[in-house]
Coordinates of C-alpha atoms in Angstrom, one line a residue:
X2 CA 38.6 105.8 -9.7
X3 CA 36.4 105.3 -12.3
X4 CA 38.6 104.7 -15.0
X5 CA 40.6 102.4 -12.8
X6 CA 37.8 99.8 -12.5
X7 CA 36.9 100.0 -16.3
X8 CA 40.2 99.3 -16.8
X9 CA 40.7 96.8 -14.3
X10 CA 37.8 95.0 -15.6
X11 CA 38.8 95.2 -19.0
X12 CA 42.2 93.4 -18.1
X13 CA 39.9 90.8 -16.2
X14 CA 37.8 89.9 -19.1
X15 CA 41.2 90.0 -21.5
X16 CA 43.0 87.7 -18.9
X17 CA 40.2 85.1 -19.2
X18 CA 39.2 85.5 -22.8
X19 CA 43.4 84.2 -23.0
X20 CA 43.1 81.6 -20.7
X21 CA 39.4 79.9 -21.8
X22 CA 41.0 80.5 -25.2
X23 CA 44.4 79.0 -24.6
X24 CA 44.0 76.6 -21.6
X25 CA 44.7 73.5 -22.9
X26 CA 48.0 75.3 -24.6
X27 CA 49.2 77.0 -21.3
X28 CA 48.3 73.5 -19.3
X29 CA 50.5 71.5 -22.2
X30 CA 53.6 74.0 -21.4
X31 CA 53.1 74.1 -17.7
X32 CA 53.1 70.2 -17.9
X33 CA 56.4 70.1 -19.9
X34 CA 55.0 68.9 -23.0
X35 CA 55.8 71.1 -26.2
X36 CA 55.8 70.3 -29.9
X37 CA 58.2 71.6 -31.9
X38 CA 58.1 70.7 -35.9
X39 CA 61.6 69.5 -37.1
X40 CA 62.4 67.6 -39.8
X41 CA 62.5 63.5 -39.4
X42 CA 64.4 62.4 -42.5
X43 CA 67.0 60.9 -40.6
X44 CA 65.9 60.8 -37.8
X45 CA 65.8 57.4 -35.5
X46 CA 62.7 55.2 -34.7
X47 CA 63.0 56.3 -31.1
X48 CA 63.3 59.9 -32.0
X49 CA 60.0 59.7 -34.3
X50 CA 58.8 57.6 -31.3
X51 CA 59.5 61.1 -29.2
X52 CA 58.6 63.4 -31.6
X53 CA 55.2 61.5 -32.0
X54 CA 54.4 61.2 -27.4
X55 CA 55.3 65.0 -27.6
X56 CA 52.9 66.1 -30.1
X57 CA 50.2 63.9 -28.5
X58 CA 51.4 65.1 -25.3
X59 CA 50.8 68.9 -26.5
X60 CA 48.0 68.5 -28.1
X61 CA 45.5 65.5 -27.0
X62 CA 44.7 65.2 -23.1
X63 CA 45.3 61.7 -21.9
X64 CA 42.9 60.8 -19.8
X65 CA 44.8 58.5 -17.4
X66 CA 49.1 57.4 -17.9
X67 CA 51.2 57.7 -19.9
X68 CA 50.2 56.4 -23.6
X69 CA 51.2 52.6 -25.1
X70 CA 53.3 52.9 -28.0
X71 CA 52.0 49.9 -30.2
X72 CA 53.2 50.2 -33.3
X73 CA 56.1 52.9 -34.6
X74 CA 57.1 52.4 -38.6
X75 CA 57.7 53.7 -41.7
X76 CA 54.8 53.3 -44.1
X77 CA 54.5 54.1 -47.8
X78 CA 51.3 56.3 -48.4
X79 CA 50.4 53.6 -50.7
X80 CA 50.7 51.1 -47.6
X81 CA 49.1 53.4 -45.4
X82 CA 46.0 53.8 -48.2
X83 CA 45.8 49.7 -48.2
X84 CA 44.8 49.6 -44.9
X85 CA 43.3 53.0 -44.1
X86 CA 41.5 53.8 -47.2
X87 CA 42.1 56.6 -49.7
X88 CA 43.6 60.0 -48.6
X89 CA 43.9 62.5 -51.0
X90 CA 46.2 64.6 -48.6
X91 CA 49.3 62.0 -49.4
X92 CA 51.7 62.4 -52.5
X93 CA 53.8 59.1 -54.2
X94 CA 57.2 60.0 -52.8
X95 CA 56.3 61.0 -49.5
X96 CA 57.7 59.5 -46.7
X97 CA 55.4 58.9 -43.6
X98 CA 56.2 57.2 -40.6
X99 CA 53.3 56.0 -38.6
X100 CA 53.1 56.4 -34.4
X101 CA 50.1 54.4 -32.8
X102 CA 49.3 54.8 -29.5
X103 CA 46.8 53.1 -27.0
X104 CA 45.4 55.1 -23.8
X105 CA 42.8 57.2 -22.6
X106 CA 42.4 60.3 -25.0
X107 CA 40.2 62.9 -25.1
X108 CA 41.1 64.4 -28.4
X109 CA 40.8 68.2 -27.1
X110 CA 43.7 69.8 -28.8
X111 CA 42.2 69.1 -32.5
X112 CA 39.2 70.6 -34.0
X113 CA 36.3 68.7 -33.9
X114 CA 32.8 70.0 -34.6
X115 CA 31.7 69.0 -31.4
X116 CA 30.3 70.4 -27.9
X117 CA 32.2 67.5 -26.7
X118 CA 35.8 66.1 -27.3
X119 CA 36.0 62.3 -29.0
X120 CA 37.1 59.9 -26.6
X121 CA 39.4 57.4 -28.0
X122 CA 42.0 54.6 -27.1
X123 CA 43.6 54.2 -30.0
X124 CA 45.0 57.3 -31.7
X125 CA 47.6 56.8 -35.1
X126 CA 49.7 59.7 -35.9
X127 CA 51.1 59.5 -39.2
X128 CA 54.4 62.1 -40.0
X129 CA 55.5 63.8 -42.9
X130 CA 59.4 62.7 -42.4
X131 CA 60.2 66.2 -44.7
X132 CA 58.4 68.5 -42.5
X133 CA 58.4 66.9 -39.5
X134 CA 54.5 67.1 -38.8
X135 CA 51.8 64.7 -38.5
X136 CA 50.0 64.8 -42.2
X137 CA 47.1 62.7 -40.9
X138 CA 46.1 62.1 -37.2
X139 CA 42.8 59.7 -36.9
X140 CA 41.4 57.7 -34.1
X141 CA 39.5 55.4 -32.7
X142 CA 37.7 54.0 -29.2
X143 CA 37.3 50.2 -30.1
X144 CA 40.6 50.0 -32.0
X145 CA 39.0 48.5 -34.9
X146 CA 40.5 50.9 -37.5
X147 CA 43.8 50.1 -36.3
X148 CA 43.0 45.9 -36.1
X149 CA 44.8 45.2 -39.4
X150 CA 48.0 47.4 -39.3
X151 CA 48.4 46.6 -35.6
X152 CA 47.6 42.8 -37.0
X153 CA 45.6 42.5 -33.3
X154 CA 43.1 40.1 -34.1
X155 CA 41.8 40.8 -30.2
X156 CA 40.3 44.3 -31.9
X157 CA 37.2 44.4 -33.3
X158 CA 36.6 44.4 -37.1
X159 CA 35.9 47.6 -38.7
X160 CA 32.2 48.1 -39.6
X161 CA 33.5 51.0 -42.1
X162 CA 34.1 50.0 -45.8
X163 CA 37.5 51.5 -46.7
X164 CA 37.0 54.3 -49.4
X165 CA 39.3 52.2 -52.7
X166 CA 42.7 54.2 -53.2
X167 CA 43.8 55.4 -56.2
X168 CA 45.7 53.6 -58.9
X169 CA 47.7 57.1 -59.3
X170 CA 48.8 59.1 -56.3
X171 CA 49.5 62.2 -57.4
X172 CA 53.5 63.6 -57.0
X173 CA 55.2 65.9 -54.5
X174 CA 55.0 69.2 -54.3
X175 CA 56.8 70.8 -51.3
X176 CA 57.4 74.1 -51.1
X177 CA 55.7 74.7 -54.9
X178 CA 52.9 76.7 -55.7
X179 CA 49.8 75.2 -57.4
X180 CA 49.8 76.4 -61.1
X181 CA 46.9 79.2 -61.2
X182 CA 44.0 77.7 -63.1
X183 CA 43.9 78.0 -67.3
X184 CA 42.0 80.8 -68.4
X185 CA 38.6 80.4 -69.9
X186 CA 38.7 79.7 -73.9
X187 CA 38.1 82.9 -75.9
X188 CA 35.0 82.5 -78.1

């Protein structure tokens, strides 16, 4: 008998460890919203348009409908580094298509160092056409990051100087390994 309830309470705290662990994950499947990564090279504007309501579907809880698409293009990380700022995660050739959406977020399914999820109204998901994931996701609750590229003159003006970009973006690398670092010179 003994054993029984050490085991039985062992499952227990296993069982919730799982689901305060993985709630939001098993709520996103039971709701019918699943992300799967494919590749968007040729894909259509609608299917990016899909691709980019299921990830934010799986992985930020809307507080309220269904999310606004607002804007839904391909954008040149040079482009997207005119009106966002330098990103050193971008490379020259990559291409990037660029989701915004306008709701009721609370950005739960992203790490944030935070005992509470960032609200937001405004949330841009940028993909990585090649892979098929989003290579930058960023956010905001007045809109006013996304005033220029949505050219919403309604939103306010971003208090936030934008970090310069970089006359050289560096090139491409998927799939390559970074060359190990030169050896120290022999005295």
């Amino acid at each position: 008998m003994k054993r029984l309830t050490i085991t039985l309470l062992l499952l227990t705290i296993m069982v919730a460890a799982t689901a305060a662990a993985g709630y939001f994950t098993l709520q996103s499947a039971f709701a019918g919203c699943q992300f799967h990564a494919r590749s968007l090279e040729s894909a259509s504007a609608q299917e990016i348009e899909n691709q980019a309501l299921s990830y934010a579907c799986a992985n930020i809880k809307s507080k309220g409908g269904a999310p606004k698409v607002r804007l839904n293009r391909s954008i040149t990380p040079a482009e997207y580094m005119s009106f966002f700022g330098d990103t050193p995660g971008l490379c020259q050739d990559q291409q990037l298509s660029i989701v915004v959406l306008q709701g009721d977020f609370e950005l739960t399914g992203i790490n944030y160092m935070s005992a509470q999820p960032p609200r937001a109204t405004f949330v841009g998901i940028v993909f990585d056409r090649k892979v098929g994931i989003p290579a930058i996701i960023s956010h905001s609750r007045t809109g006013d990051r996304f005033r220029e590229i949505l050219n919403d003159n309604s939103l306010p003006k971003s208090k936030v100087p934008l970090i310069p970009a970089r006359q050289q973006i560096r090139a491409c690398t998927y799939g390559q390994a970074a060359p190990p670092p030169a050896p120290p010179p022999k005295n």
